[in-house]
Amino acid sequence: MINYSALLRSYDLKVTPQRVAIVEELYLNGHMNIDDLYKKLLSKFPSISLATIYKNINAMIEKVFLSEVKIANTKSVFELVKEEHAHLVCSECGNIEDMILDVSSILTEANNRSQFKINSTNIILEGLCCSCNK
Amino acid sequence: MINYSALLRSYDLKVTPQRVAIVEELYLNGHMNIDDLYKKLLSKFPSISLATIYKNINAMIEKVFLSEVKIANTKSVFELVKEEHAHLVCSECGNIEDMILDVSSILTEANNRSQFKINSTNIILEGLCCSCNK
DNA sequence: CTCTGTGCAAAGCGTTTGCAAACGA
DNA sequence: TCGTTTGCAAACGCTTTGCACAGAG
């Protein structure tokens, strides 16, 4: 069991029931867009407003506690910041999975063949997930 | 010298001066966002409207002649469709460079370690470009 | 007690739509 | 000529802002 309040505090964010719920949803679901979050939280807080969701998401991004994942042809989703990883996205159902990839060969190649000094990667692999591949 | 009109026709798009100018700008600049395009075209067509830019960009995306590149903390940019490639993005100045990468090792890894059947990659490498690295 | 967060309503901004006139084929 | 595109204005949807009240520390 995770202590969401302590997690929030460790990122310098005041604890409120709404914030705890946001973090809990993201922790349990991995990736969610604004609407998903809003609908989920509405059942717990019937009078929560979208403005509250936006303000909190932005505050959490500011503290580098959350990050936004931009995917082609899809609304952005948000996730808790963790170890760098790639996203596998199903082009059929939109399902998103995390995978920690060995990117050393790509990094070496990019650093050797360009003038860039690369320091982070953002990799999205698109395809069909297990259930949509049938 | 490129024949932009023929290129448009080959993608089943009627030729108009505005469209030729859009393709020309994208061809010359590689990656542009809507505002960049609008400002550039304004000097050639003082009464062009943003609606025209949007309609044309969407039509070209529809025909898979253009594609949208979504980059974190930045407005989307558009580019002419070509061979699959990664994007090197400078976190300082926003400069974007294309690079054709060997992604076979990553693809193998993803296909082996997940249930996904991957069929395309979308790779953004962030770092400092040559001039910003000084 | 003080400062921050919440919820509401309004404002803001980027994008899309409807329509009449202009244009391409 | 006929169907498509353009440019304008209005509409739309998502996100942000201002403010009064409530809640956290």
PDB file of C-alpha atoms (C1' of nucleotides) in Angstrom:
ATOM      1  CA  MET A   1       0.000   0.000   0.000  1.00  0.00           C
ATOM      2  CA  ILE A   2       1.296   3.399  -0.989  1.00  0.00           C
ATOM      3  CA  ASN A   3       1.209   6.529   1.109  1.00  0.00           C
ATOM      4  CA  TYR A   4       0.039   9.127  -1.365  1.00  0.00           C
ATOM      5  CA  SER A   5       0.094  11.951   1.156  1.00  0.00           C
ATOM      6  CA  ALA A   6       3.733  11.416   1.990  1.00  0.00           C
ATOM      7  CA  LEU A   7       4.518  11.183  -1.694  1.00  0.00           C
ATOM      8  CA  LEU A   8       2.871  14.535  -2.317  1.00  0.00           C
ATOM      9  CA  ARG A   9       4.693  16.117   0.599  1.00  0.00           C
ATOM     10  CA  SER A  10       8.020  14.819  -0.646  1.00  0.00           C
ATOM     11  CA  TYR A  11       7.417  16.784  -3.823  1.00  0.00           C
ATOM     12  CA  ASP A  12       6.588  19.914  -1.890  1.00  0.00           C
ATOM     13  CA  LEU A  13       2.903  19.725  -2.663  1.00  0.00           C
ATOM     14  CA  LYS A  14       0.288  20.401  -0.008  1.00  0.00           C
ATOM     15  CA  VAL A  15      -1.970  17.460   0.687  1.00  0.00           C
ATOM     16  CA  THR A  16      -5.643  17.761  -0.220  1.00  0.00           C
ATOM     17  CA  PRO A  17      -8.169  14.990  -0.796  1.00  0.00           C
ATOM     18  CA  GLN A  18      -8.410  15.972  -4.456  1.00  0.00           C
ATOM     19  CA  ARG A  19      -4.674  15.695  -4.928  1.00  0.00           C
ATOM     20  CA  VAL A  20      -4.487  12.382  -3.181  1.00  0.00           C
ATOM     21  CA  ALA A  21      -7.212  11.090  -5.471  1.00  0.00           C
ATOM     22  CA  ILE A  22      -5.411  12.298  -8.581  1.00  0.00           C
ATOM     23  CA  VAL A  23      -2.197  10.604  -7.556  1.00  0.00           C
ATOM     24  CA  GLU A  24      -4.033   7.439  -6.603  1.00  0.00           C
ATOM     25  CA  GLU A  25      -5.775   7.245  -9.963  1.00  0.00           C
ATOM     26  CA  LEU A  26      -2.551   7.805 -11.855  1.00  0.00           C
ATOM     27  CA  TYR A  27      -0.778   5.263  -9.718  1.00  0.00           C
ATOM     28  CA  LEU A  28      -3.449   2.654 -10.305  1.00  0.00           C
ATOM     29  CA  ASN A  29      -4.081   3.359 -13.981  1.00  0.00           C
ATOM     30  CA  GLY A  30      -0.641   4.323 -15.190  1.00  0.00           C
ATOM     31  CA  HIS A  31      -1.696   6.778 -17.890  1.00  0.00           C
ATOM     32  CA  MET A  32      -4.755   8.974 -17.962  1.00  0.00           C
ATOM     33  CA  ASN A  33      -5.920  11.986 -19.892  1.00  0.00           C
ATOM     34  CA  ILE A  34      -7.723  14.939 -18.325  1.00  0.00           C
ATOM     35  CA  ASP A  35     -11.189  13.618 -19.108  1.00  0.00           C
ATOM     36  CA  ASP A  36     -10.492  10.182 -17.705  1.00  0.00           C
ATOM     37  CA  LEU A  37      -9.275  11.783 -14.509  1.00  0.00           C
ATOM     38  CA  TYR A  38     -12.197  14.176 -14.300  1.00  0.00           C
ATOM     39  CA  LYS A  39     -14.756  11.415 -14.742  1.00  0.00           C
ATOM     40  CA  LYS A  40     -13.056   9.222 -12.159  1.00  0.00           C
ATOM     41  CA  LEU A  41     -12.810  12.000  -9.598  1.00  0.00           C
ATOM     42  CA  LEU A  42     -16.378  13.129 -10.141  1.00  0.00           C
ATOM     43  CA  SER A  43     -17.650   9.989  -8.469  1.00  0.00           C
ATOM     44  CA  LYS A  44     -15.527  10.694  -5.403  1.00  0.00           C
ATOM     45  CA  PHE A  45     -16.030  14.487  -5.434  1.00  0.00           C
ATOM     46  CA  PRO A  46     -19.349  15.276  -7.115  1.00  0.00           C
ATOM     47  CA  SER A  47     -18.589  18.993  -7.203  1.00  0.00           C
ATOM     48  CA  ILE A  48     -14.960  18.887  -8.268  1.00  0.00           C
ATOM     49  CA  SER A  49     -14.239  21.216 -11.147  1.00  0.00           C
ATOM     50  CA  LEU A  50     -12.101  20.754 -14.211  1.00  0.00           C
ATOM     51  CA  ALA A  51     -10.175  23.849 -13.140  1.00  0.00           C
ATOM     52  CA  THR A  52      -9.046  22.008 -10.039  1.00  0.00           C
ATOM     53  CA  ILE A  53      -7.792  19.112 -12.124  1.00  0.00           C
ATOM     54  CA  TYR A  54      -5.892  21.417 -14.444  1.00  0.00           C
ATOM     55  CA  LYS A  55      -4.408  23.471 -11.626  1.00  0.00           C
ATOM     56  CA  ASN A  56      -3.211  20.381  -9.830  1.00  0.00           C
ATOM     57  CA  ILE A  57      -1.845  18.656 -12.887  1.00  0.00           C
ATOM     58  CA  ASN A  58       0.098  21.788 -13.720  1.00  0.00           C
ATOM     59  CA  ALA A  59       1.385  22.155 -10.177  1.00  0.00           C
ATOM     60  CA  MET A  60       2.542  18.539 -10.209  1.00  0.00           C
ATOM     61  CA  ILE A  61       4.250  18.935 -13.560  1.00  0.00           C
ATOM     62  CA  GLU A  62       5.952  22.049 -12.215  1.00  0.00           C
ATOM     63  CA  LYS A  63       7.381  19.984  -9.353  1.00  0.00           C
ATOM     64  CA  VAL A  64       8.455  17.255 -11.788  1.00  0.00           C
ATOM     65  CA  PHE A  65       6.199  14.786 -10.050  1.00  0.00           C
ATOM     66  CA  LEU A  66       4.084  14.178 -13.142  1.00  0.00           C
ATOM     67  CA  SER A  67       4.867  14.245 -16.820  1.00  0.00           C
ATOM     68  CA  GLU A  68       2.825  14.658 -19.937  1.00  0.00           C
ATOM     69  CA  VAL A  69       3.049  12.053 -22.680  1.00  0.00           C
ATOM     70  CA  LYS A  70       2.231  13.334 -26.152  1.00  0.00           C
ATOM     71  CA  ILE A  71       1.077  10.664 -28.562  1.00  0.00           C
ATOM     72  CA  ALA A  72       0.097  11.190 -32.189  1.00  0.00           C
ATOM     73  CA  ASN A  73      -3.637  11.190 -32.892  1.00  0.00           C
ATOM     74  CA  THR A  74      -4.478  11.042 -29.210  1.00  0.00           C
ATOM     75  CA  LYS A  75      -5.070  13.353 -26.291  1.00  0.00           C
ATOM     76  CA  SER A  76      -2.068  13.783 -24.026  1.00  0.00           C
ATOM     77  CA  VAL A  77      -1.912  11.487 -21.048  1.00  0.00           C
ATOM     78  CA  PHE A  78      -0.198  12.040 -17.727  1.00  0.00           C
ATOM     79  CA  GLU A  79       1.881   9.696 -15.635  1.00  0.00           C
ATOM     80  CA  LEU A  80       3.894   9.753 -12.434  1.00  0.00           C
ATOM     81  CA  VAL A  81       7.551  10.486 -13.097  1.00  0.00           C
ATOM     82  CA  LYS A  82       9.722   7.406 -12.854  1.00  0.00           C
ATOM     83  CA  GLU A  83      12.718   5.761 -14.478  1.00  0.00           C
ATOM     84  CA  GLU A  84      13.052   6.650 -18.172  1.00  0.00           C
ATOM     85  CA  HIS A  85      11.037   4.245 -20.291  1.00  0.00           C
ATOM     86  CA  ALA A  86       9.483   3.780 -23.694  1.00  0.00           C
ATOM     87  CA  HIS A  87       5.753   3.691 -24.377  1.00  0.00           C
ATOM     88  CA  LEU A  88       4.135   0.920 -26.367  1.00  0.00           C
ATOM     89  CA  VAL A  89       0.882   2.211 -27.801  1.00  0.00           C
ATOM     90  CA  CYS A  90      -1.801   0.092 -29.429  1.00  0.00           C
ATOM     91  CA  SER A  91      -2.997   1.787 -32.600  1.00  0.00           C
ATOM     92  CA  GLU A  92      -6.286  -0.100 -32.353  1.00  0.00           C
ATOM     93  CA  CYS A  93      -7.468   0.343 -28.759  1.00  0.00           C
ATOM     94  CA  GLY A  94      -5.131   3.049 -27.487  1.00  0.00           C
ATOM     95  CA  ASN A  95      -3.802   0.919 -24.668  1.00  0.00           C
ATOM     96  CA  ILE A  96      -0.440   2.150 -23.368  1.00  0.00           C
ATOM     97  CA  GLU A  97       2.252   0.027 -21.780  1.00  0.00           C
ATOM     98  CA  ASP A  98       5.582   1.052 -20.282  1.00  0.00           C
ATOM     99  CA  MET A  99       8.809  -0.727 -21.127  1.00  0.00           C
ATOM    100  CA  ILE A 100      12.323  -0.035 -20.004  1.00  0.00           C
ATOM    101  CA  LEU A 101      14.442  -0.357 -23.110  1.00  0.00           C
ATOM    102  CA  ASP A 102      18.158  -0.527 -23.591  1.00  0.00           C
ATOM    103  CA  VAL A 103      18.738   2.644 -25.584  1.00  0.00           C
ATOM    104  CA  SER A 104      22.524   2.665 -25.422  1.00  0.00           C
ATOM    105  CA  SER A 105      23.016   1.701 -29.056  1.00  0.00           C
ATOM    106  CA  ILE A 106      20.714   4.448 -30.240  1.00  0.00           C
ATOM    107  CA  LEU A 107      22.326   7.008 -27.981  1.00  0.00           C
ATOM    108  CA  THR A 108      25.771   6.073 -29.213  1.00  0.00           C
ATOM    109  CA  GLU A 109      24.655   6.273 -32.795  1.00  0.00           C
ATOM    110  CA  ALA A 110      22.991   9.650 -32.327  1.00  0.00           C
ATOM    111  CA  ASN A 111      25.929  11.119 -30.454  1.00  0.00           C
ATOM    112  CA  ASN A 112      28.411   9.853 -33.042  1.00  0.00           C
ATOM    113  CA  ARG A 113      26.523  10.845 -36.140  1.00  0.00           C
ATOM    114  CA  SER A 114      25.234  14.244 -35.048  1.00  0.00           C
ATOM    115  CA  GLN A 115      26.547  17.310 -33.294  1.00  0.00           C
ATOM    116  CA  PHE A 116      23.939  16.905 -30.583  1.00  0.00           C
ATOM    117  CA  LYS A 117      24.743  16.003 -27.009  1.00  0.00           C
ATOM    118  CA  ILE A 118      21.692  13.869 -26.233  1.00  0.00           C
ATOM    119  CA  ASN A 119      20.548  13.615 -22.641  1.00  0.00           C
ATOM    120  CA  SER A 120      17.092  12.128 -22.723  1.00  0.00           C
ATOM    121  CA  THR A 121      14.963   9.948 -24.934  1.00  0.00           C
ATOM    122  CA  ASN A 122      11.297   9.911 -25.690  1.00  0.00           C
ATOM    123  CA  ILE A 123      10.353   6.737 -27.479  1.00  0.00           C
ATOM    124  CA  ILE A 124       6.916   5.688 -28.584  1.00  0.00           C
ATOM    125  CA  LEU A 125       6.488   2.351 -30.316  1.00  0.00           C
ATOM    126  CA  GLU A 126       3.214   1.844 -32.089  1.00  0.00           C
ATOM    127  CA  GLY A 127       1.646  -1.449 -32.956  1.00  0.00           C
ATOM    128  CA  LEU A 128      -1.048  -3.896 -31.990  1.00  0.00           C
ATOM    129  CA  CYS A 129      -1.434  -5.068 -28.440  1.00  0.00           C
ATOM    130  CA  CYS A 130      -1.986  -8.661 -27.500  1.00  0.00           C
ATOM    131  CA  SER A 131      -5.791  -8.578 -27.703  1.00  0.00           C
ATOM    132  CA  CYS A 132      -6.035  -6.439 -30.844  1.00  0.00           C
ATOM    133  CA  ASN A 133      -3.550  -8.612 -32.731  1.00  0.00           C
ATOM    134  CA  LYS A 134      -6.032 -11.485 -33.062  1.00  0.00           C
TER     135      LYS A 134
ATOM    136  CA  MET B   1      14.692  22.247 -58.094  1.00  0.00           C
ATOM    137  CA  ILE B   2      11.528  20.575 -56.960  1.00  0.00           C
ATOM    138  CA  ASN B   3       8.201  20.628 -58.739  1.00  0.00           C
ATOM    139  CA  TYR B   4       5.799  21.280 -55.901  1.00  0.00           C
ATOM    140  CA  SER B   5       2.733  21.244 -58.124  1.00  0.00           C
ATOM    141  CA  ALA B   6       3.469  17.768 -59.434  1.00  0.00           C
ATOM    142  CA  LEU B   7       4.148  16.630 -55.902  1.00  0.00           C
ATOM    143  CA  LEU B   8       0.763  17.894 -54.765  1.00  0.00           C
ATOM    144  CA  ARG B   9      -0.984  16.255 -57.718  1.00  0.00           C
ATOM    145  CA  SER B  10       0.721  12.964 -56.995  1.00  0.00           C
ATOM    146  CA  TYR B  11      -0.938  13.020 -53.588  1.00  0.00           C
ATOM    147  CA  ASP B  12      -4.304  13.793 -55.100  1.00  0.00           C
ATOM    148  CA  LEU B  13      -4.338  17.370 -53.920  1.00  0.00           C
ATOM    149  CA  LYS B  14      -5.506  20.170 -56.183  1.00  0.00           C
ATOM    150  CA  VAL B  15      -2.857  22.762 -56.879  1.00  0.00           C
ATOM    151  CA  THR B  16      -3.349  26.274 -55.511  1.00  0.00           C
ATOM    152  CA  PRO B  17      -0.744  28.954 -54.929  1.00  0.00           C
ATOM    153  CA  GLN B  18      -1.318  28.707 -51.185  1.00  0.00           C
ATOM    154  CA  ARG B  19      -0.703  24.978 -51.170  1.00  0.00           C
ATOM    155  CA  VAL B  20       2.411  25.284 -53.273  1.00  0.00           C
ATOM    156  CA  ALA B  21       3.734  27.853 -50.819  1.00  0.00           C
ATOM    157  CA  ILE B  22       3.011  25.618 -47.824  1.00  0.00           C
ATOM    158  CA  VAL B  23       4.827  22.695 -49.395  1.00  0.00           C
ATOM    159  CA  GLU B  24       7.713  24.895 -50.421  1.00  0.00           C
ATOM    160  CA  GLU B  25       8.141  26.281 -46.921  1.00  0.00           C
ATOM    161  CA  LEU B  26       8.022  22.843 -45.372  1.00  0.00           C
ATOM    162  CA  TYR B  27      10.448  21.539 -47.943  1.00  0.00           C
ATOM    163  CA  LEU B  28      12.900  24.356 -47.299  1.00  0.00           C
ATOM    164  CA  ASN B  29      12.549  24.533 -43.535  1.00  0.00           C
ATOM    165  CA  GLY B  30      11.992  20.907 -42.630  1.00  0.00           C
ATOM    166  CA  HIS B  31       9.759  21.451 -39.604  1.00  0.00           C
ATOM    167  CA  MET B  32       7.348  24.288 -38.965  1.00  0.00           C
ATOM    168  CA  ASN B  33       4.497  24.968 -36.620  1.00  0.00           C
ATOM    169  CA  ILE B  34       1.255  26.652 -37.654  1.00  0.00           C
ATOM    170  CA  ASP B  35       2.379  30.121 -36.621  1.00  0.00           C
ATOM    171  CA  ASP B  36       5.685  29.903 -38.442  1.00  0.00           C
ATOM    172  CA  LEU B  37       3.840  28.875 -41.576  1.00  0.00           C
ATOM    173  CA  TYR B  38       1.221  31.571 -41.209  1.00  0.00           C
ATOM    174  CA  LYS B  39       3.801  34.320 -40.763  1.00  0.00           C
ATOM    175  CA  LYS B  40       5.829  33.101 -43.726  1.00  0.00           C
ATOM    176  CA  LEU B  41       2.819  32.882 -46.010  1.00  0.00           C
ATOM    177  CA  LEU B  42       1.470  36.258 -44.950  1.00  0.00           C
ATOM    178  CA  SER B  43       4.320  37.972 -46.763  1.00  0.00           C
ATOM    179  CA  LYS B  44       3.453  36.139 -49.957  1.00  0.00           C
ATOM    180  CA  PHE B  45      -0.352  36.296 -49.496  1.00  0.00           C
ATOM    181  CA  PRO B  46      -1.217  39.308 -47.358  1.00  0.00           C
ATOM    182  CA  SER B  47      -4.835  38.222 -47.012  1.00  0.00           C
ATOM    183  CA  ILE B  48      -4.322  34.537 -46.383  1.00  0.00           C
ATOM    184  CA  SER B  49      -6.258  33.295 -43.387  1.00  0.00           C
ATOM    185  CA  LEU B  50      -5.311  30.902 -40.661  1.00  0.00           C
ATOM    186  CA  ALA B  51      -8.324  28.837 -41.638  1.00  0.00           C
ATOM    187  CA  THR B  52      -6.739  28.207 -45.012  1.00  0.00           C
ATOM    188  CA  ILE B  53      -3.544  27.002 -43.379  1.00  0.00           C
ATOM    189  CA  TYR B  54      -5.443  24.674 -41.092  1.00  0.00           C
ATOM    190  CA  LYS B  55      -7.644  23.304 -43.847  1.00  0.00           C
ATOM    191  CA  ASN B  56      -4.681  22.598 -46.060  1.00  0.00           C
ATOM    192  CA  ILE B  57      -2.544  21.069 -43.359  1.00  0.00           C
ATOM    193  CA  ASN B  58      -5.418  18.785 -42.454  1.00  0.00           C
ATOM    194  CA  ALA B  59      -6.042  17.856 -46.063  1.00  0.00           C
ATOM    195  CA  MET B  60      -2.375  17.004 -46.525  1.00  0.00           C
ATOM    196  CA  ILE B  61      -2.293  14.937 -43.364  1.00  0.00           C
ATOM    197  CA  GLU B  62      -5.378  13.124 -44.597  1.00  0.00           C
ATOM    198  CA  LYS B  63      -3.526  12.179 -47.795  1.00  0.00           C
ATOM    199  CA  VAL B  64      -0.480  11.106 -45.756  1.00  0.00           C
ATOM    200  CA  PHE B  65       1.604  13.739 -47.456  1.00  0.00           C
ATOM    201  CA  LEU B  66       2.364  15.566 -44.210  1.00  0.00           C
ATOM    202  CA  SER B  67       2.747  14.406 -40.669  1.00  0.00           C
ATOM    203  CA  GLU B  68       2.509  16.063 -37.308  1.00  0.00           C
ATOM    204  CA  VAL B  69       5.388  15.786 -34.865  1.00  0.00           C
ATOM    205  CA  LYS B  70       4.410  16.139 -31.225  1.00  0.00           C
ATOM    206  CA  ILE B  71       7.214  17.258 -28.967  1.00  0.00           C
ATOM    207  CA  ALA B  72       6.991  17.809 -25.210  1.00  0.00           C
ATOM    208  CA  ASN B  73       6.817  21.447 -24.087  1.00  0.00           C
ATOM    209  CA  THR B  74       6.517  22.673 -27.663  1.00  0.00           C
ATOM    210  CA  LYS B  75       3.887  23.355 -30.269  1.00  0.00           C
ATOM    211  CA  SER B  76       3.434  20.579 -32.791  1.00  0.00           C
ATOM    212  CA  VAL B  77       5.415  20.917 -35.986  1.00  0.00           C
ATOM    213  CA  PHE B  78       4.643  19.516 -39.414  1.00  0.00           C
ATOM    214  CA  GLU B  79       6.898  17.871 -41.938  1.00  0.00           C
ATOM    215  CA  LEU B  80       6.662  16.206 -45.326  1.00  0.00           C
ATOM    216  CA  VAL B  81       6.291  12.453 -45.017  1.00  0.00           C
ATOM    217  CA  LYS B  82       9.478  10.582 -45.779  1.00  0.00           C
ATOM    218  CA  GLU B  83      11.474   7.584 -44.645  1.00  0.00           C
ATOM    219  CA  GLU B  84      10.994   6.806 -40.954  1.00  0.00           C
ATOM    220  CA  HIS B  85      13.452   8.781 -38.866  1.00  0.00           C
ATOM    221  CA  ALA B  86      14.145  10.024 -35.373  1.00  0.00           C
ATOM    222  CA  HIS B  87      14.043  13.660 -34.303  1.00  0.00           C
ATOM    223  CA  LEU B  88      16.885  15.302 -32.424  1.00  0.00           C
ATOM    224  CA  VAL B  89      15.521  18.273 -30.532  1.00  0.00           C
ATOM    225  CA  CYS B  90      17.596  20.939 -28.833  1.00  0.00           C
ATOM    226  CA  SER B  91      16.163  21.679 -25.406  1.00  0.00           C
ATOM    227  CA  GLU B  92      17.773  25.102 -25.489  1.00  0.00           C
ATOM    228  CA  CYS B  93      16.873  26.605 -28.862  1.00  0.00           C
ATOM    229  CA  GLY B  94      14.221  24.203 -30.115  1.00  0.00           C
ATOM    230  CA  ASN B  95      16.143  23.339 -33.255  1.00  0.00           C
ATOM    231  CA  ILE B  96      15.016  20.038 -34.786  1.00  0.00           C
ATOM    232  CA  GLU B  97      17.150  17.703 -36.845  1.00  0.00           C
ATOM    233  CA  ASP B  98      16.214  14.456 -38.592  1.00  0.00           C
ATOM    234  CA  MET B  99      18.294  11.326 -38.271  1.00  0.00           C
ATOM    235  CA  ILE B 100      17.744   7.890 -39.699  1.00  0.00           C
ATOM    236  CA  LEU B 101      18.530   5.501 -36.889  1.00  0.00           C
ATOM    237  CA  ASP B 102      18.992   1.772 -36.811  1.00  0.00           C
ATOM    238  CA  VAL B 103      16.104   0.775 -34.574  1.00  0.00           C
ATOM    239  CA  SER B 104      16.318  -2.966 -35.114  1.00  0.00           C
ATOM    240  CA  SER B 105      17.708  -3.726 -31.662  1.00  0.00           C
ATOM    241  CA  ILE B 106      14.937  -1.773 -29.994  1.00  0.00           C
ATOM    242  CA  LEU B 107      12.278  -3.370 -32.140  1.00  0.00           C
ATOM    243  CA  THR B 108      13.570  -6.838 -31.385  1.00  0.00           C
ATOM    244  CA  GLU B 109      13.667  -6.098 -27.705  1.00  0.00           C
ATOM    245  CA  ALA B 110      10.152  -4.669 -27.656  1.00  0.00           C
ATOM    246  CA  ASN B 111       8.706  -7.527 -29.677  1.00  0.00           C
ATOM    247  CA  ASN B 112      10.412 -10.121 -27.516  1.00  0.00           C
ATOM    248  CA  ARG B 113       9.627  -8.639 -24.148  1.00  0.00           C
ATOM    249  CA  SER B 114       6.036  -7.540 -24.765  1.00  0.00           C
ATOM    250  CA  GLN B 115       2.910  -8.921 -26.331  1.00  0.00           C
ATOM    251  CA  PHE B 116       2.843  -6.039 -28.784  1.00  0.00           C
ATOM    252  CA  LYS B 117       3.413  -6.409 -32.507  1.00  0.00           C
ATOM    253  CA  ILE B 118       5.227  -3.126 -33.166  1.00  0.00           C
ATOM    254  CA  ASN B 119       5.008  -1.608 -36.615  1.00  0.00           C
ATOM    255  CA  SER B 120       6.258   1.907 -36.307  1.00  0.00           C
ATOM    256  CA  THR B 121       8.517   3.968 -34.122  1.00  0.00           C
ATOM    257  CA  ASN B 122       8.390   7.537 -32.979  1.00  0.00           C
ATOM    258  CA  ILE B 123      11.665   8.543 -31.431  1.00  0.00           C
ATOM    259  CA  ILE B 124      12.579  11.933 -30.065  1.00  0.00           C
ATOM    260  CA  LEU B 125      16.039  12.459 -28.629  1.00  0.00           C
ATOM    261  CA  GLU B 126      16.497  15.565 -26.572  1.00  0.00           C
ATOM    262  CA  GLY B 127      19.744  17.309 -25.864  1.00  0.00           C
ATOM    263  CA  LEU B 128      21.873  20.270 -26.783  1.00  0.00           C
ATOM    264  CA  CYS B 129      22.632  21.098 -30.351  1.00  0.00           C
ATOM    265  CA  CYS B 130      26.061  22.038 -31.596  1.00  0.00           C
ATOM    266  CA  SER B 131      25.722  25.773 -30.973  1.00  0.00           C
ATOM    267  CA  CYS B 132      23.928  25.526 -27.626  1.00  0.00           C
ATOM    268  CA  ASN B 133      26.468  23.057 -26.248  1.00  0.00           C
ATOM    269  CA  LYS B 134      29.156  25.742 -25.977  1.00  0.00           C
TER     270      LYS B 134
ATOM    271  C1'  DC C   1      -4.111  32.708  11.872  1.00  0.00           C
ATOM    272  C1'  DT C   2      -2.148  32.776   7.334  1.00  0.00           C
ATOM    273  C1'  DC C   3      -1.545  31.046   3.122  1.00  0.00           C
ATOM    274  C1'  DT C   4      -2.939  27.828  -0.342  1.00  0.00           C
ATOM    275  C1'  DG C   5      -6.421  25.155  -2.751  1.00  0.00           C
ATOM    276  C1'  DT C   6     -11.185  24.684  -4.392  1.00  0.00           C
ATOM    277  C1'  DG C   7     -15.152  25.585  -7.260  1.00  0.00           C
ATOM    278  C1'  DC C   8     -17.576  28.618 -10.115  1.00  0.00           C
ATOM    279  C1'  DA C   9     -18.003  31.683 -13.889  1.00  0.00           C
ATOM    280  C1'  DA C  10     -15.818  34.232 -17.278  1.00  0.00           C
ATOM    281  C1'  DA C  11     -12.083  34.961 -20.283  1.00  0.00           C
ATOM    282  C1'  DG C  12      -8.562  33.324 -23.506  1.00  0.00           C
ATOM    283  C1'  DC C  13      -6.645  30.818 -27.250  1.00  0.00           C
ATOM    284  C1'  DG C  14      -6.065  27.608 -30.837  1.00  0.00           C
ATOM    285  C1'  DT C  15      -8.791  25.121 -34.152  1.00  0.00           C
ATOM    286  C1'  DT C  16     -12.874  24.134 -36.874  1.00  0.00           C
ATOM    287  C1'  DT C  17     -17.066  25.242 -39.394  1.00  0.00           C
ATOM    288  C1'  DG C  18     -20.495  27.626 -42.578  1.00  0.00           C
ATOM    289  C1'  DC C  19     -20.980  30.441 -46.211  1.00  0.00           C
ATOM    290  C1'  DA C  20     -20.452  33.498 -50.328  1.00  0.00           C
ATOM    291  C1'  DA C  21     -17.172  34.643 -53.679  1.00  0.00           C
ATOM    292  C1'  DA C  22     -13.063  33.273 -56.330  1.00  0.00           C
ATOM    293  C1'  DC C  23     -10.526  29.904 -58.584  1.00  0.00           C
ATOM    294  C1'  DG C  24      -8.698  25.439 -60.670  1.00  0.00           C
ATOM    295  C1'  DA C  25      -9.306  21.802 -64.032  1.00  0.00           C
TER     296       DA C  25
ATOM    297  C1'  DT D   1     -19.103  24.872 -66.257  1.00  0.00           C
ATOM    298  C1'  DC D   2     -18.712  22.284 -61.932  1.00  0.00           C
ATOM    299  C1'  DG D   3     -16.611  21.216 -57.936  1.00  0.00           C
ATOM    300  C1'  DT D   4     -13.089  22.733 -54.793  1.00  0.00           C
ATOM    301  C1'  DT D   5     -10.649  26.246 -52.245  1.00  0.00           C
ATOM    302  C1'  DT D   6     -10.283  30.702 -50.134  1.00  0.00           C
ATOM    303  C1'  DG D   7     -11.131  34.195 -46.653  1.00  0.00           C
ATOM    304  C1'  DC D   8     -14.038  35.958 -43.302  1.00  0.00           C
ATOM    305  C1'  DA D   9     -16.729  35.614 -39.198  1.00  0.00           C
ATOM    306  C1'  DA D  10     -18.755  32.923 -35.938  1.00  0.00           C
ATOM    307  C1'  DA D  11     -18.687  28.863 -33.245  1.00  0.00           C
ATOM    308  C1'  DC D  12     -16.363  25.420 -30.634  1.00  0.00           C
ATOM    309  C1'  DG D  13     -13.619  23.027 -27.214  1.00  0.00           C
ATOM    310  C1'  DC D  14      -9.943  22.897 -24.212  1.00  0.00           C
ATOM    311  C1'  DT D  15      -7.299  25.433 -20.815  1.00  0.00           C
ATOM    312  C1'  DT D  16      -6.444  29.313 -17.839  1.00  0.00           C
ATOM    313  C1'  DT D  17      -7.704  33.101 -14.802  1.00  0.00           C
ATOM    314  C1'  DG D  18     -10.031  35.922 -11.032  1.00  0.00           C
ATOM    315  C1'  DC D  19     -12.443  35.796  -7.131  1.00  0.00           C
ATOM    316  C1'  DA D  20     -14.867  34.469  -2.764  1.00  0.00           C
ATOM    317  C1'  DC D  21     -15.002  30.818   0.335  1.00  0.00           C
ATOM    318  C1'  DA D  22     -13.122  26.666   2.501  1.00  0.00           C
ATOM    319  C1'  DG D  23      -9.428  24.010   4.140  1.00  0.00           C
ATOM    320  C1'  DA D  24      -4.435  22.784   5.303  1.00  0.00           C
ATOM    321  C1'  DG D  25      -0.577  23.578   8.195  1.00  0.00           C
TER     322       DG D  25
END
